[in-house]
PDB file of C-alpha atoms and ligand atoms in Angstrom:
ATOM      1  CA  MET A   1     -17.687  29.623   2.536  1.00  0.00           C
ATOM      2  CA  LYS A   2     -16.403  26.939   4.871  1.00  0.00           C
ATOM      3  CA  ILE A   3     -13.498  24.696   3.905  1.00  0.00           C
ATOM      4  CA  LEU A   4     -13.496  21.174   5.354  1.00  0.00           C
ATOM      5  CA  SER A   5     -10.540  18.817   4.984  1.00  0.00           C
ATOM      6  CA  ILE A   6     -10.777  15.072   5.411  1.00  0.00           C
ATOM      7  CA  ILE A   7      -7.452  13.618   6.403  1.00  0.00           C
ATOM      8  CA  THR A   8      -5.661  10.538   7.728  1.00  0.00           C
ATOM      9  CA  GLU A   9      -2.043   9.534   7.460  1.00  0.00           C
ATOM     10  CA  LYS A  10      -3.122   6.026   6.536  1.00  0.00           C
ATOM     11  CA  GLY A  11      -4.827   4.973   3.293  1.00  0.00           C
ATOM     12  CA  GLY A  12      -7.986   2.932   2.884  1.00  0.00           C
ATOM     13  CA  VAL A  13      -9.810   4.265   5.919  1.00  0.00           C
ATOM     14  CA  GLY A  14     -12.603   6.137   4.159  1.00  0.00           C
ATOM     15  CA  LYS A  15     -11.479   9.681   3.307  1.00  0.00           C
ATOM     16  CA  THR A  16     -12.622   9.560  -0.299  1.00  0.00           C
ATOM     17  CA  THR A  17     -15.870   7.757   0.487  1.00  0.00           C
ATOM     18  CA  THR A  18     -16.615  10.330   3.174  1.00  0.00           C
ATOM     19  CA  SER A  19     -15.757  13.250   0.856  1.00  0.00           C
ATOM     20  CA  ILE A  20     -18.146  11.981  -1.784  1.00  0.00           C
ATOM     21  CA  HIS A  21     -20.991  11.322   0.625  1.00  0.00           C
ATOM     22  CA  LEU A  22     -20.683  14.515   2.656  1.00  0.00           C
ATOM     23  CA  GLY A  23     -20.616  16.419  -0.633  1.00  0.00           C
ATOM     24  CA  ALA A  24     -23.745  14.618  -1.781  1.00  0.00           C
ATOM     25  CA  SER A  25     -25.469  15.106   1.547  1.00  0.00           C
ATOM     26  CA  PHE A  26     -24.675  18.827   1.851  1.00  0.00           C
ATOM     27  CA  SER A  27     -25.702  19.486  -1.740  1.00  0.00           C
ATOM     28  CA  GLU A  28     -28.935  17.580  -1.169  1.00  0.00           C
ATOM     29  CA  MET A  29     -29.642  19.932   1.741  1.00  0.00           C
ATOM     30  CA  GLY A  30     -29.303  22.828  -0.663  1.00  0.00           C
ATOM     31  CA  TYR A  31     -25.752  23.990  -0.006  1.00  0.00           C
ATOM     32  CA  LYS A  32     -23.462  24.864  -2.887  1.00  0.00           C
ATOM     33  CA  VAL A  33     -20.533  22.471  -2.685  1.00  0.00           C
ATOM     34  CA  LEU A  34     -17.157  22.092  -4.353  1.00  0.00           C
ATOM     35  CA  GLN A  35     -15.192  18.892  -3.828  1.00  0.00           C
ATOM     36  CA  ILE A  36     -11.474  18.942  -4.455  1.00  0.00           C
ATOM     37  CA  ASP A  37      -9.601  15.751  -5.298  1.00  0.00           C
ATOM     38  CA  PHE A  38      -6.258  16.528  -3.655  1.00  0.00           C
ATOM     39  CA  ASP A  39      -4.765  13.053  -3.980  1.00  0.00           C
ATOM     40  CA  ALA A  40      -2.555  11.830  -6.834  1.00  0.00           C
ATOM     41  CA  GLN A  41      -4.415   8.513  -6.721  1.00  0.00           C
ATOM     42  CA  ARG A  42      -7.458  10.368  -8.085  1.00  0.00           C
ATOM     43  CA  ASN A  43      -9.947   8.091  -6.339  1.00  0.00           C
ATOM     44  CA  LEU A  44     -12.508  10.840  -5.893  1.00  0.00           C
ATOM     45  CA  SER A  45     -12.342  11.687  -9.598  1.00  0.00           C
ATOM     46  CA  MET A  46     -12.568   8.001 -10.461  1.00  0.00           C
ATOM     47  CA  GLY A  47     -15.627   7.789  -8.226  1.00  0.00           C
ATOM     48  CA  TYR A  48     -17.200  10.441 -10.421  1.00  0.00           C
ATOM     49  CA  ARG A  49     -15.988   8.704 -13.588  1.00  0.00           C
ATOM     50  CA  ILE A  50     -13.724  11.574 -14.587  1.00  0.00           C
ATOM     51  CA  ASP A  51     -11.313  10.387 -17.228  1.00  0.00           C
ATOM     52  CA  ARG A  52      -7.649   9.765 -16.350  1.00  0.00           C
ATOM     53  CA  ASP A  53      -6.544  12.232 -18.995  1.00  0.00           C
ATOM     54  CA  TYR A  54      -9.134  14.875 -18.271  1.00  0.00           C
ATOM     55  CA  PRO A  55      -7.153  18.063 -18.788  1.00  0.00           C
ATOM     56  CA  TYR A  56      -8.737  20.415 -16.244  1.00  0.00           C
ATOM     57  CA  THR A  57      -7.292  19.365 -12.929  1.00  0.00           C
ATOM     58  CA  ILE A  58      -6.237  20.674  -9.553  1.00  0.00           C
ATOM     59  CA  LYS A  59      -2.739  21.008 -10.984  1.00  0.00           C
ATOM     60  CA  ASN A  60      -3.872  23.388 -13.715  1.00  0.00           C
ATOM     61  CA  PHE A  61      -5.852  25.215 -11.092  1.00  0.00           C
ATOM     62  CA  LEU A  62      -2.762  25.729  -8.921  1.00  0.00           C
ATOM     63  CA  ASP A  63      -0.386  26.350 -11.812  1.00  0.00           C
ATOM     64  CA  LYS A  64      -2.756  28.879 -13.381  1.00  0.00           C
ATOM     65  CA  THR A  65      -1.859  27.449 -16.767  1.00  0.00           C
ATOM     66  CA  GLY A  66      -4.605  28.376 -19.165  1.00  0.00           C
ATOM     67  CA  ASP A  67      -8.149  27.472 -18.434  1.00  0.00           C
ATOM     68  CA  PHE A  68      -9.517  25.399 -15.648  1.00  0.00           C
ATOM     69  CA  ARG A  69     -12.935  23.874 -15.508  1.00  0.00           C
ATOM     70  CA  LEU A  70     -14.998  22.228 -12.855  1.00  0.00           C
ATOM     71  CA  THR A  71     -17.047  19.126 -13.426  1.00  0.00           C
ATOM     72  CA  GLN A  72     -20.622  19.879 -12.522  1.00  0.00           C
ATOM     73  CA  LYS A  73     -22.673  17.027 -11.073  1.00  0.00           C
ATOM     74  CA  LYS A  74     -25.774  18.898 -10.022  1.00  0.00           C
ATOM     75  CA  ASP A  75     -26.932  22.502  -9.866  1.00  0.00           C
ATOM     76  CA  ASN A  76     -25.006  22.960  -6.662  1.00  0.00           C
ATOM     77  CA  LEU A  77     -22.329  20.234  -6.732  1.00  0.00           C
ATOM     78  CA  PHE A  78     -18.973  20.736  -8.430  1.00  0.00           C
ATOM     79  CA  ILE A  79     -15.801  18.641  -8.622  1.00  0.00           C
ATOM     80  CA  LEU A  80     -12.248  19.845  -9.142  1.00  0.00           C
ATOM     81  CA  ALA A  81     -10.559  16.819 -10.677  1.00  0.00           C
ATOM     82  CA  GLY A  82      -7.397  15.236  -9.314  1.00  0.00           C
ATOM     83  CA  ASP A  83      -4.087  14.937 -11.110  1.00  0.00           C
ATOM     84  CA  ARG A  84      -1.599  12.054 -11.110  1.00  0.00           C
ATOM     85  CA  ASN A  85       1.247  14.571 -11.161  1.00  0.00           C
ATOM     86  CA  ILE A  86       0.069  16.802  -8.376  1.00  0.00           C
ATOM     87  CA  GLU A  87       2.981  15.832  -6.133  1.00  0.00           C
ATOM     88  CA  LYS A  88       5.630  16.584  -8.730  1.00  0.00           C
ATOM     89  CA  ASP A  89       5.623  20.312  -8.165  1.00  0.00           C
ATOM     90  CA  LYS A  90       6.255  22.259  -5.031  1.00  0.00           C
ATOM     91  CA  TYR A  91       3.691  24.822  -4.060  1.00  0.00           C
ATOM     92  CA  SER A  92       3.752  27.354  -1.317  1.00  0.00           C
ATOM     93  CA  ARG A  93       1.691  26.769   1.796  1.00  0.00           C
ATOM     94  CA  TYR A  94      -1.105  29.228   1.067  1.00  0.00           C
ATOM     95  CA  GLU A  95      -1.352  28.785  -2.678  1.00  0.00           C
ATOM     96  CA  LEU A  96      -4.400  26.561  -2.470  1.00  0.00           C
ATOM     97  CA  LYS A  97      -6.070  29.054  -0.174  1.00  0.00           C
ATOM     98  CA  GLU A  98      -5.458  31.921  -2.602  1.00  0.00           C
ATOM     99  CA  ARG A  99      -6.883  29.960  -5.507  1.00  0.00           C
ATOM    100  CA  ILE A 100      -9.968  28.831  -3.598  1.00  0.00           C
ATOM    101  CA  ASP A 101     -10.620  32.417  -2.504  1.00  0.00           C
ATOM    102  CA  PHE A 102     -10.340  33.543  -6.099  1.00  0.00           C
ATOM    103  CA  LEU A 103     -12.752  30.849  -7.248  1.00  0.00           C
ATOM    104  CA  ASN A 104     -15.176  31.605  -4.463  1.00  0.00           C
ATOM    105  CA  SER A 105     -15.290  35.267  -5.410  1.00  0.00           C
ATOM    106  CA  LYS A 106     -16.923  34.084  -8.638  1.00  0.00           C
ATOM    107  CA  MET A 107     -18.949  31.142  -7.333  1.00  0.00           C
ATOM    108  CA  ASN A 108     -20.111  32.055  -3.870  1.00  0.00           C
ATOM    109  CA  LEU A 109     -19.756  28.569  -2.421  1.00  0.00           C
ATOM    110  CA  ASP A 110     -21.084  27.265   0.881  1.00  0.00           C
ATOM    111  CA  PHE A 111     -18.699  24.340   1.269  1.00  0.00           C
ATOM    112  CA  VAL A 112     -15.371  23.217  -0.081  1.00  0.00           C
ATOM    113  CA  ILE A 113     -14.494  19.631   0.820  1.00  0.00           C
ATOM    114  CA  ILE A 114     -10.873  18.603   0.346  1.00  0.00           C
ATOM    115  CA  ASP A 115     -10.099  14.891  -0.035  1.00  0.00           C
ATOM    116  CA  CYS A 116      -6.495  14.693   1.201  1.00  0.00           C
ATOM    117  CA  PRO A 117      -3.824  12.109   0.375  1.00  0.00           C
ATOM    118  CA  PRO A 118      -2.669   9.607   3.001  1.00  0.00           C
ATOM    119  CA  ARG A 119       0.688  11.079   3.953  1.00  0.00           C
ATOM    120  CA  PRO A 120       2.330  11.893   7.258  1.00  0.00           C
ATOM    121  CA  LEU A 121       2.190  15.589   8.071  1.00  0.00           C
ATOM    122  CA  THR A 122       5.878  16.151   8.596  1.00  0.00           C
ATOM    123  CA  GLY A 123       6.136  19.926   8.567  1.00  0.00           C
ATOM    124  CA  GLY A 124       7.187  20.357   4.941  1.00  0.00           C
ATOM    125  CA  VAL A 125       4.707  21.911   2.554  1.00  0.00           C
ATOM    126  CA  GLY A 126       3.022  18.736   1.313  1.00  0.00           C
ATOM    127  CA  LEU A 127      -0.557  18.514   0.085  1.00  0.00           C
ATOM    128  CA  GLY A 128      -1.979  17.743   3.523  1.00  0.00           C
ATOM    129  CA  GLU A 129      -0.213  20.764   5.037  1.00  0.00           C
ATOM    130  CA  MET A 130      -1.554  22.972   2.253  1.00  0.00           C
ATOM    131  CA  ALA A 131      -5.081  21.657   2.750  1.00  0.00           C
ATOM    132  CA  LEU A 132      -5.054  22.159   6.512  1.00  0.00           C
ATOM    133  CA  SER A 133      -3.431  25.568   6.198  1.00  0.00           C
ATOM    134  CA  CYS A 134      -6.432  26.781   4.244  1.00  0.00           C
ATOM    135  CA  SER A 135      -9.232  24.923   6.034  1.00  0.00           C
ATOM    136  CA  ASP A 136     -11.758  26.026   8.613  1.00  0.00           C
ATOM    137  CA  TYR A 137     -12.469  22.489   9.761  1.00  0.00           C
ATOM    138  CA  VAL A 138     -10.893  19.053   9.675  1.00  0.00           C
ATOM    139  CA  ILE A 139     -12.284  15.585  10.351  1.00  0.00           C
ATOM    140  CA  SER A 140     -10.554  12.225  10.330  1.00  0.00           C
ATOM    141  CA  PRO A 141     -12.001   8.739   9.822  1.00  0.00           C
ATOM    142  CA  ILE A 142     -10.517   5.839  11.780  1.00  0.00           C
ATOM    143  CA  GLU A 143     -11.189   2.148  11.974  1.00  0.00           C
ATOM    144  CA  ALA A 144     -11.679   0.184  15.171  1.00  0.00           C
ATOM    145  CA  GLU A 145      -8.346  -1.431  14.541  1.00  0.00           C
ATOM    146  CA  MET A 146      -5.076  -1.039  16.432  1.00  0.00           C
ATOM    147  CA  TYR A 147      -2.884   0.660  13.822  1.00  0.00           C
ATOM    148  CA  SER A 148      -5.630   3.054  12.868  1.00  0.00           C
ATOM    149  CA  ILE A 149      -6.168   3.984  16.518  1.00  0.00           C
ATOM    150  CA  GLU A 150      -2.455   4.410  17.086  1.00  0.00           C
ATOM    151  CA  GLY A 151      -2.370   6.714  14.073  1.00  0.00           C
ATOM    152  CA  ILE A 152      -4.275   9.210  16.204  1.00  0.00           C
ATOM    153  CA  ASN A 153      -1.123   9.784  18.229  1.00  0.00           C
ATOM    154  CA  GLU A 154       0.714  10.815  15.075  1.00  0.00           C
ATOM    155  CA  LEU A 155      -1.981  12.846  13.370  1.00  0.00           C
ATOM    156  CA  PHE A 156      -3.390  14.813  16.256  1.00  0.00           C
ATOM    157  CA  PRO A 157      -0.164  16.555  17.342  1.00  0.00           C
ATOM    158  CA  SER A 158       0.525  17.440  13.707  1.00  0.00           C
ATOM    159  CA  ILE A 159      -2.875  19.081  13.388  1.00  0.00           C
ATOM    160  CA  GLN A 160      -2.236  21.009  16.601  1.00  0.00           C
ATOM    161  CA  ARG A 161       1.121  22.146  15.256  1.00  0.00           C
ATOM    162  CA  ILE A 162      -0.483  23.406  12.043  1.00  0.00           C
ATOM    163  CA  ILE A 163      -3.137  25.276  14.033  1.00  0.00           C
ATOM    164  CA  LYS A 164      -0.463  26.894  16.166  1.00  0.00           C
ATOM    165  CA  GLU A 165       2.027  27.752  13.471  1.00  0.00           C
ATOM    166  CA  HIS A 166       0.012  28.289  10.309  1.00  0.00           C
ATOM    167  CA  ASN A 167      -3.741  28.503  10.711  1.00  0.00           C
ATOM    168  CA  ASN A 168      -5.295  29.505  14.016  1.00  0.00           C
ATOM    169  CA  LYS A 169      -8.819  29.442  12.595  1.00  0.00           C
ATOM    170  CA  LEU A 170      -8.616  25.702  11.862  1.00  0.00           C
ATOM    171  CA  LYS A 171     -10.866  23.647  14.117  1.00  0.00           C
ATOM    172  CA  PHE A 172     -10.488  19.914  14.610  1.00  0.00           C
ATOM    173  CA  LEU A 173     -14.065  18.605  14.652  1.00  0.00           C
ATOM    174  CA  GLY A 174     -13.032  15.090  15.503  1.00  0.00           C
ATOM    175  CA  PHE A 175     -12.237  11.537  14.631  1.00  0.00           C
ATOM    176  CA  PHE A 176     -15.089   9.240  13.676  1.00  0.00           C
ATOM    177  CA  PHE A 177     -15.235   5.482  13.251  1.00  0.00           C
ATOM    178  CA  ASN A 178     -15.790   4.089   9.784  1.00  0.00           C
ATOM    179  CA  LYS A 179     -16.444   0.544   8.517  1.00  0.00           C
ATOM    180  CA  VAL A 180     -17.899  -0.246  11.889  1.00  0.00           C
ATOM    181  CA  LEU A 181     -19.094  -3.719  12.808  1.00  0.00           C
ATOM    182  CA  THR A 182     -21.307  -2.754  15.705  1.00  0.00           C
ATOM    183  CA  ASN A 183     -21.524  -6.075  17.480  1.00  0.00           C
ATOM    184  CA  THR A 184     -17.843  -6.699  17.888  1.00  0.00           C
ATOM    185  CA  ARG A 185     -15.807  -6.578  21.046  1.00  0.00           C
ATOM    186  CA  ASN A 186     -13.194  -4.412  19.383  1.00  0.00           C
ATOM    187  CA  PHE A 187     -15.662  -1.707  18.441  1.00  0.00           C
ATOM    188  CA  ARG A 188     -17.130  -1.658  21.950  1.00  0.00           C
ATOM    189  CA  GLU A 189     -13.677  -1.548  23.482  1.00  0.00           C
ATOM    190  CA  TYR A 190     -12.432   1.276  21.269  1.00  0.00           C
ATOM    191  CA  THR A 191     -15.565   3.401  21.602  1.00  0.00           C
ATOM    192  CA  GLU A 192     -15.455   3.039  25.374  1.00  0.00           C
ATOM    193  CA  LYS A 193     -11.841   4.107  25.327  1.00  0.00           C
ATOM    194  CA  ALA A 194     -12.597   7.028  23.039  1.00  0.00           C
ATOM    195  CA  ASN A 195     -15.470   8.117  25.290  1.00  0.00           C
ATOM    196  CA  SER A 196     -13.526   7.899  28.497  1.00  0.00           C
ATOM    197  CA  GLN A 197     -10.167   9.257  27.327  1.00  0.00           C
ATOM    198  CA  ALA A 198     -10.849  11.536  24.407  1.00  0.00           C
ATOM    199  CA  ARG A 199     -14.540  12.363  24.263  1.00  0.00           C
ATOM    200  CA  ASN A 200     -13.966  15.886  22.952  1.00  0.00           C
ATOM    201  CA  TYR A 201     -11.948  14.605  20.045  1.00  0.00           C
ATOM    202  CA  PHE A 202     -14.558  12.216  18.678  1.00  0.00           C
ATOM    203  CA  LEU A 203     -17.710  12.902  16.737  1.00  0.00           C
ATOM    204  CA  THR A 204     -20.642  10.875  18.002  1.00  0.00           C
ATOM    205  CA  SER A 205     -21.626   9.687  14.512  1.00  0.00           C
ATOM    206  CA  PHE A 206     -19.996   6.621  13.037  1.00  0.00           C
ATOM    207  CA  ILE A 207     -20.377   4.843   9.721  1.00  0.00           C
ATOM    208  CA  ARG A 208     -21.217   1.172   9.685  1.00  0.00           C
ATOM    209  CA  GLN A 209     -19.576  -1.229   7.294  1.00  0.00           C
ATOM    210  CA  ASP A 210     -21.901  -1.680   4.375  1.00  0.00           C
ATOM    211  CA  VAL A 211     -21.440  -3.607   1.145  1.00  0.00           C
ATOM    212  CA  ASN A 212     -23.585  -0.995  -0.608  1.00  0.00           C
ATOM    213  CA  VAL A 213     -20.623   1.408  -0.398  1.00  0.00           C
ATOM    214  CA  GLU A 214     -18.688  -0.813  -2.768  1.00  0.00           C
ATOM    215  CA  ASN A 215     -21.759  -1.461  -4.933  1.00  0.00           C
ATOM    216  CA  ALA A 216     -22.381   2.259  -5.315  1.00  0.00           C
ATOM    217  CA  LYS A 217     -18.732   2.861  -6.202  1.00  0.00           C
ATOM    218  CA  LYS A 218     -18.903   0.200  -8.913  1.00  0.00           C
ATOM    219  CA  GLU A 219     -21.828   2.022 -10.477  1.00  0.00           C
ATOM    220  CA  GLY A 220     -20.156   5.426 -10.176  1.00  0.00           C
ATOM    221  CA  LYS A 221     -22.959   6.562  -7.894  1.00  0.00           C
ATOM    222  CA  THR A 222     -23.453   7.455  -4.274  1.00  0.00           C
ATOM    223  CA  ILE A 223     -24.969   5.142  -1.730  1.00  0.00           C
ATOM    224  CA  PHE A 224     -27.878   7.587  -1.451  1.00  0.00           C
ATOM    225  CA  GLN A 225     -28.749   6.798  -5.056  1.00  0.00           C
ATOM    226  CA  VAL A 226     -28.106   3.065  -4.941  1.00  0.00           C
ATOM    227  CA  ALA A 227     -29.394   2.156  -1.486  1.00  0.00           C
ATOM    228  CA  PRO A 228     -31.010   5.161   0.203  1.00  0.00           C
ATOM    229  CA  HIS A 229     -32.238   3.194   3.207  1.00  0.00           C
ATOM    230  CA  SER A 230     -29.043   1.282   3.833  1.00  0.00           C
ATOM    231  CA  ARG A 231     -27.058   1.555   7.036  1.00  0.00           C
ATOM    232  CA  ALA A 232     -24.199   3.582   5.615  1.00  0.00           C
ATOM    233  CA  SER A 233     -26.638   5.869   3.858  1.00  0.00           C
ATOM    234  CA  LEU A 234     -28.351   6.724   7.149  1.00  0.00           C
ATOM    235  CA  ASP A 235     -24.990   7.048   8.877  1.00  0.00           C
ATOM    236  CA  PHE A 236     -23.487   9.434   6.322  1.00  0.00           C
ATOM    237  CA  ASN A 237     -26.542  11.686   6.565  1.00  0.00           C
ATOM    238  CA  GLU A 238     -26.230  11.649  10.318  1.00  0.00           C
ATOM    239  CA  LEU A 239     -22.549  12.564  10.086  1.00  0.00           C
ATOM    240  CA  ALA A 240     -23.398  15.450   7.753  1.00  0.00           C
ATOM    241  CA  THR A 241     -26.055  16.694  10.176  1.00  0.00           C
ATOM    242  CA  GLU A 242     -23.684  16.467  13.134  1.00  0.00           C
ATOM    243  CA  ILE A 243     -21.029  18.438  11.257  1.00  0.00           C
ATOM    244  CA  LEU A 244     -23.521  21.161  10.359  1.00  0.00           C
ATOM    245  CA  LYS A 245     -24.505  21.376  14.006  1.00  0.00           C
ATOM    246  CA  GLU A 246     -20.877  21.562  15.111  1.00  0.00           C
ATOM    247  CA  ILE A 247     -20.073  24.403  12.776  1.00  0.00           C
ATOM    248  CA  ASN A 248     -23.295  26.230  13.432  1.00  0.00           C
ATOM    249  CA  ILE A 249     -24.254  26.829   9.846  1.00  0.00           C
TER     250      ILE A 249
HETATM  251  N1  ADP B   1     -18.546   2.222   5.522  1.00  0.00           N
HETATM  252  C1  ADP B   1     -17.964   1.440   4.607  1.00  0.00           C
HETATM  253  N2  ADP B   1     -18.424   0.186   4.384  1.00  0.00           N
HETATM  254  C2  ADP B   1     -17.833  -0.623   3.485  1.00  0.00           C
HETATM  255  N3  ADP B   1     -16.783  -0.288   2.736  1.00  0.00           N
HETATM  256  C3  ADP B   1     -16.257   0.956   2.906  1.00  0.00           C
HETATM  257  C4  ADP B   1     -16.817   1.886   3.835  1.00  0.00           C
HETATM  258  N4  ADP B   1     -16.090   3.032   3.762  1.00  0.00           N
HETATM  259  C5  ADP B   1     -15.134   2.824   2.839  1.00  0.00           C
HETATM  260  N5  ADP B   1     -15.223   1.588   2.304  1.00  0.00           N
HETATM  261  C6  ADP B   1     -14.331   0.983   1.286  1.00  0.00           C
HETATM  262  O1  ADP B   1     -13.016   0.987   1.810  1.00  0.00           O
HETATM  263  C7  ADP B   1     -12.078   1.279   0.799  1.00  0.00           C
HETATM  264  C8  ADP B   1     -11.251   2.502   1.184  1.00  0.00           C
HETATM  265  O2  ADP B   1     -12.084   3.630   1.257  1.00  0.00           O
HETATM  266  P1  ADP B   1     -11.596   5.049   0.718  1.00  0.00           P
HETATM  267  O3  ADP B   1     -12.709   6.004   0.978  1.00  0.00           O
HETATM  268  O4  ADP B   1     -11.109   4.933  -0.679  1.00  0.00           O
HETATM  269  O5  ADP B   1     -10.371   5.325   1.723  1.00  0.00           O
HETATM  270  P2  ADP B   1      -9.204   6.427   1.653  1.00  0.00           P
HETATM  271  O6  ADP B   1      -9.664   7.554   0.798  1.00  0.00           O
HETATM  272  O7  ADP B   1      -9.010   6.812   3.091  1.00  0.00           O
HETATM  273  O8  ADP B   1      -8.002   5.722   1.092  1.00  0.00           O
HETATM  274  C9  ADP B   1     -12.870   1.493  -0.467  1.00  0.00           C
HETATM  275  O9  ADP B   1     -12.842   0.298  -1.211  1.00  0.00           O
HETATM  276  C10 ADP B   1     -14.271   1.816   0.014  1.00  0.00           C
HETATM  277  O10 ADP B   1     -15.253   1.418  -0.923  1.00  0.00           O
HETATM  278 MG1   MG B   2      -8.700   8.340  -0.881  1.00  0.00          MG
END
């Protein structure tokens, strides 16, 4: 089992969209995948049309109160629903890890994908710290936009700190551009900068901006189902393939 976290400190960049599509892509390739909605906004669960009051959530899972259930989407694709109150309780750093290990002993998973909330990683045991403390890999979407790029300078040192202090098996696979408009000066400028100054910290795949992403979301489906030949559909598959290559699975 490999655990992959998707994180940014900023919202609206594409964490949830990427979680959903990597999950779909990996499961399509035959891997057994669990996606965890680790954000109180519950966007991943909403994407899968899981009811707001659905009782079997990540919170129950961590609290060990009674039963927990996964939502099964396909033979090999499972969702652990989010919870609006997930941030109300304090958990210890490795609690998520212990629970995932327990679950995996019964399920024998290939991938766990954790959709993290947009919060600064400040050193306290927040959800992002818990996710990264239990992960094998982490990726981070960015936009070719100044604040998003500057966010790198906040996020990257925090990830390095977590690797050093709490989880030396965690590997940062890289940033990748999302919502890309390929023919813009900004995108060219930022990719050139990324290539010349931080090549090792960027994945080569990027996801183009595509209205089908929103259309798919509206239908509660993935872009692979709604528009399999669209730009973002091709790009998400390419990202999934690059990640598999990186982690040598
Ligand atoms: N490649 C893309 N093309 C077009 N819209 C996108 C793309 N990726 C994400 N979006 C849209 O951007 C918004 C934010 O994406 P989301 O995945 O929810 O971000 P986050 O989880 O980081 O807050 C959503 O409305 C989503 O549909
Ligand atoms: Mg999100």
